[in-house]
Amino acid sequence: MKTNVLYIEDHEKIGSLLKEELEQRGFTVQWLLSGEGAETEVHQHEVVVLDIMLPGLDGFTVGKRLKKAAPDVPILLLSARTSVTDKVDGLQFADDYLTKPFHTDELVARLEVLIRRRGGTHSARISLGNQIEVDPESQMIFDKRTGEEIILTGKQHQILMYFLRHPNQVLPKEQIYEAIWEEPYITGDKTLMVHIHRLRQKLERHPDSPEIIETLKGIGYRVKR
């Protein structure tokens, strides 16, 4: 079951790009260009992403009205304002505050935290193939056949969590490497390939014929959910 996001952003280019990004991550997004009508829509969603700089009523006013209309729906504020005063004012009613520019991975991670706190859909375990389950709240990995925890190294765990933040997406090896190691990828480097191989040894029933971490030759990898 997908998580419904109410996204309020007046900048059409930014709004279109972020809506597309979130939908690629498995969210369902209703995008409004202003806060008009948001109070009647908010009840249909699990979380709100709200830009502060809006035409007409600003994000602070809209957010306060949304929180009054639906107290249990968490609100994540987006703003280029970085002052402590703005953050404190925003957090009087909002549940989180993210300053621009930001990376989509951070936004998704914050949304998942808000949804878990609310007891939403992302608290359910994620199944990978027929034998692996991941608890997104604790980020623990389990073998469904035995119920035992599967212990990963730090980098293996980071790689798997990165895949889970990008479900069903084909991820170039360069993108994965640079996200995990935080340094430029050098053509021909085998580091990621070695870590993927070892991760498969722990997760796959048949590591030589993987069902969870799919290789797309010459491109990268994909994990299906």
Coordinates of C-alpha atoms in Angstrom, one line a residue:
M1 CA 0.0 0.0 0.0
K2 CA 1.4 3.4 -1.0
T3 CA 1.7 6.4 1.2
N4 CA -0.3 9.4 0.2
V5 CA 1.5 12.7 0.3
L6 CA -0.1 16.1 0.1
Y7 CA 2.5 18.4 -1.5
I8 CA 2.0 22.2 -1.6
E9 CA 4.5 24.1 -3.7
D10 CA 3.9 27.1 -6.0
H11 CA 7.1 26.8 -8.0
E12 CA 6.0 24.6 -11.0
K13 CA 9.5 23.4 -12.0
I14 CA 10.5 22.4 -8.5
G15 CA 7.1 20.9 -7.8
S16 CA 7.0 18.8 -10.9
L17 CA 10.5 17.4 -10.3
L18 CA 9.9 16.6 -6.6
K19 CA 6.5 15.0 -7.4
E20 CA 8.2 12.8 -10.0
E21 CA 11.0 11.9 -7.6
L22 CA 8.6 10.9 -4.8
E23 CA 6.4 8.9 -7.1
Q24 CA 9.5 7.0 -8.3
R25 CA 10.2 6.2 -4.6
G26 CA 6.7 4.6 -4.3
F27 CA 4.7 7.5 -2.9
T28 CA 1.3 8.8 -4.2
V29 CA 1.5 12.5 -4.5
Q30 CA -1.2 15.2 -4.8
W31 CA 0.4 18.5 -5.7
L32 CA -1.3 21.8 -5.0
L33 CA 0.1 25.2 -6.2
S34 CA -1.3 27.0 -3.2
G35 CA -2.9 26.3 0.2
E36 CA -6.4 26.9 -1.2
G37 CA -8.6 23.8 -0.6
A38 CA -5.8 22.0 1.3
E39 CA -7.9 21.8 4.5
T40 CA -10.5 19.6 2.7
E41 CA -7.8 17.4 1.1
V42 CA -5.5 16.8 4.1
H43 CA -7.6 14.0 5.6
Q44 CA -6.9 11.8 2.5
H45 CA -3.2 11.8 3.2
E46 CA -0.6 10.4 5.6
V47 CA 1.8 13.3 5.5
V48 CA 2.1 16.9 4.2
V49 CA 5.1 18.5 2.5
L50 CA 4.6 22.2 2.7
D51 CA 6.7 25.0 1.2
I52 CA 6.7 28.2 3.2
M53 CA 6.8 30.7 0.4
L54 CA 3.4 30.5 -1.2
P55 CA 1.2 33.0 -3.0
G56 CA -1.7 34.4 -0.9
L57 CA -1.6 32.7 2.4
D58 CA 2.0 31.8 3.4
G59 CA 3.1 28.3 4.5
F60 CA 3.0 29.2 8.2
T61 CA -0.7 30.2 8.0
V62 CA -1.6 27.2 5.8
G63 CA 0.3 24.8 8.1
K64 CA -1.5 26.0 11.2
R65 CA -4.9 25.6 9.5
L66 CA -3.9 22.1 8.3
K67 CA -2.8 21.1 11.8
K68 CA -6.0 22.3 13.3
A69 CA -8.0 20.5 10.6
A70 CA -6.1 17.2 10.9
P71 CA -3.9 17.1 14.1
D72 CA -2.7 13.6 13.4
V73 CA -1.3 14.2 9.9
P74 CA 2.4 15.2 10.2
I75 CA 3.7 18.3 8.4
L76 CA 7.2 18.7 6.9
L77 CA 8.0 22.3 6.1
L78 CA 10.4 23.2 3.3
S79 CA 12.1 26.6 3.3
A80 CA 15.1 28.5 2.1
R81 CA 15.0 30.3 5.4
T82 CA 17.7 29.1 7.8
S83 CA 17.3 31.4 10.8
V84 CA 16.6 29.9 14.2
T85 CA 13.6 32.1 14.6
D86 CA 12.0 30.8 11.4
K87 CA 12.7 27.2 12.4
V88 CA 11.3 27.7 15.9
D89 CA 8.2 29.4 14.5
G90 CA 7.6 26.6 12.0
L91 CA 8.1 23.9 14.6
Q92 CA 5.4 25.4 16.8
F93 CA 2.9 23.5 14.5
A94 CA 5.0 21.5 12.0
D95 CA 6.6 18.1 12.8
D96 CA 9.8 18.7 10.9
Y97 CA 11.6 21.5 9.1
L98 CA 13.9 21.0 6.1
T99 CA 16.0 23.8 4.6
K100 CA 16.7 24.2 0.9
P101 CA 18.6 23.1 -1.0
F102 CA 18.2 19.5 0.1
H103 CA 18.7 16.0 -1.3
T104 CA 15.7 13.9 -2.1
D105 CA 17.1 11.0 0.0
E106 CA 17.0 13.2 3.1
L107 CA 13.5 14.3 2.4
V108 CA 12.3 10.7 1.9
A109 CA 14.1 9.6 5.1
R110 CA 12.4 12.4 7.1
L111 CA 9.0 11.5 5.6
E112 CA 9.5 7.8 6.6
V113 CA 10.3 8.8 10.2
L114 CA 7.2 11.0 10.4
I115 CA 5.0 8.2 9.0
R116 CA 6.5 5.6 11.4
R117 CA 5.7 7.9 14.3
R118 CA 2.2 8.2 13.1
G119 CA 1.9 4.4 12.8
G120 CA 1.6 4.6 9.0
T121 CA 2.2 2.2 6.2
H122 CA 6.0 2.4 6.3
S123 CA 6.1 0.7 9.7
A124 CA 5.3 -2.7 8.1
R125 CA 8.2 -5.0 7.3
I126 CA 9.5 -4.9 3.7
S127 CA 9.7 -8.3 1.9
L128 CA 12.6 -8.9 -0.5
G129 CA 12.1 -12.0 -2.5
N130 CA 10.7 -15.0 -0.6
Q131 CA 13.2 -15.2 2.2
I132 CA 14.2 -11.7 3.4
E133 CA 12.3 -9.1 5.6
V134 CA 13.5 -5.7 6.5
D135 CA 12.1 -3.8 9.5
P136 CA 12.3 -0.2 8.3
E137 CA 12.1 1.3 11.8
S138 CA 15.0 -0.6 13.3
Q139 CA 16.7 -1.2 9.9
M140 CA 17.2 -4.8 10.9
I141 CA 17.2 -7.6 8.3
F142 CA 15.7 -11.0 9.0
D143 CA 15.7 -14.5 7.3
K144 CA 11.9 -15.3 7.1
R145 CA 12.6 -19.0 7.1
T146 CA 14.5 -19.0 10.4
G147 CA 13.4 -15.7 12.0
E148 CA 17.1 -15.0 12.6
E149 CA 18.7 -11.6 12.1
I150 CA 21.1 -11.3 9.2
I151 CA 24.2 -9.3 10.2
L152 CA 25.6 -7.0 7.6
T153 CA 28.8 -4.9 7.6
G154 CA 28.5 -1.1 7.7
K155 CA 28.9 -0.7 4.0
Q156 CA 26.7 -3.6 3.1
H157 CA 23.9 -2.2 5.3
Q158 CA 24.3 1.3 3.7
I159 CA 24.1 -0.2 0.2
L160 CA 20.9 -2.2 1.1
M161 CA 19.2 0.8 2.7
Y162 CA 20.1 2.9 -0.3
F163 CA 18.4 0.4 -2.6
L164 CA 15.3 0.4 -0.3
R165 CA 15.1 4.2 -0.6
H166 CA 15.1 3.8 -4.4
P167 CA 12.7 0.8 -4.9
N168 CA 12.3 -0.6 -8.4
Q169 CA 14.8 2.0 -9.8
V170 CA 17.7 1.1 -12.0
L171 CA 20.7 2.7 -10.2
P172 CA 23.9 3.3 -12.0
K173 CA 26.9 1.9 -10.2
E174 CA 28.5 5.4 -10.2
Q175 CA 25.5 6.8 -8.4
I176 CA 25.5 4.1 -5.7
Y177 CA 29.3 4.4 -5.2
E178 CA 29.3 8.2 -4.8
A179 CA 26.3 8.1 -2.4
I180 CA 27.9 5.5 -0.2
W181 CA 31.5 6.4 -0.2
E182 CA 31.0 10.1 -0.8
E183 CA 33.8 10.4 -3.3
P184 CA 34.0 10.4 -7.1
Y185 CA 33.7 7.0 -8.8
I186 CA 36.8 6.0 -10.8
T187 CA 36.1 4.0 -13.9
G188 CA 37.0 0.4 -13.5
D189 CA 36.9 0.4 -9.6
K190 CA 35.6 -2.9 -8.4
T191 CA 34.9 -1.9 -4.8
L192 CA 31.1 -1.7 -5.2
M193 CA 31.0 -5.0 -7.2
V194 CA 32.8 -6.8 -4.4
H195 CA 30.4 -5.4 -1.7
I196 CA 27.4 -6.4 -3.8
H197 CA 28.8 -9.9 -4.2
R198 CA 29.2 -10.3 -0.5
L199 CA 25.8 -8.8 0.2
R200 CA 24.3 -11.3 -2.2
Q201 CA 26.0 -14.1 -0.3
K202 CA 24.0 -13.1 2.8
L203 CA 20.7 -12.3 1.2
E204 CA 20.2 -14.5 -1.8
R205 CA 19.2 -18.2 -1.8
H206 CA 21.3 -18.6 -5.0
P207 CA 23.8 -15.8 -5.1
D208 CA 24.9 -16.8 -8.6
S209 CA 21.3 -16.4 -9.8
P210 CA 20.2 -13.4 -7.7
E211 CA 16.5 -12.7 -7.2
I212 CA 16.8 -9.6 -4.9
I213 CA 19.7 -7.5 -6.2
E214 CA 19.3 -7.5 -10.0
T215 CA 22.2 -6.7 -12.3
L216 CA 21.5 -4.7 -15.4
K217 CA 24.7 -5.3 -17.5
G218 CA 26.6 -2.2 -18.3
I219 CA 24.2 0.0 -16.3
G220 CA 24.0 -0.9 -12.6
Y221 CA 21.6 -2.6 -10.2
R222 CA 18.0 -2.7 -9.1
V223 CA 16.1 -4.0 -6.1
K224 CA 12.5 -4.8 -6.6
R225 CA 9.8 -4.4 -3.9

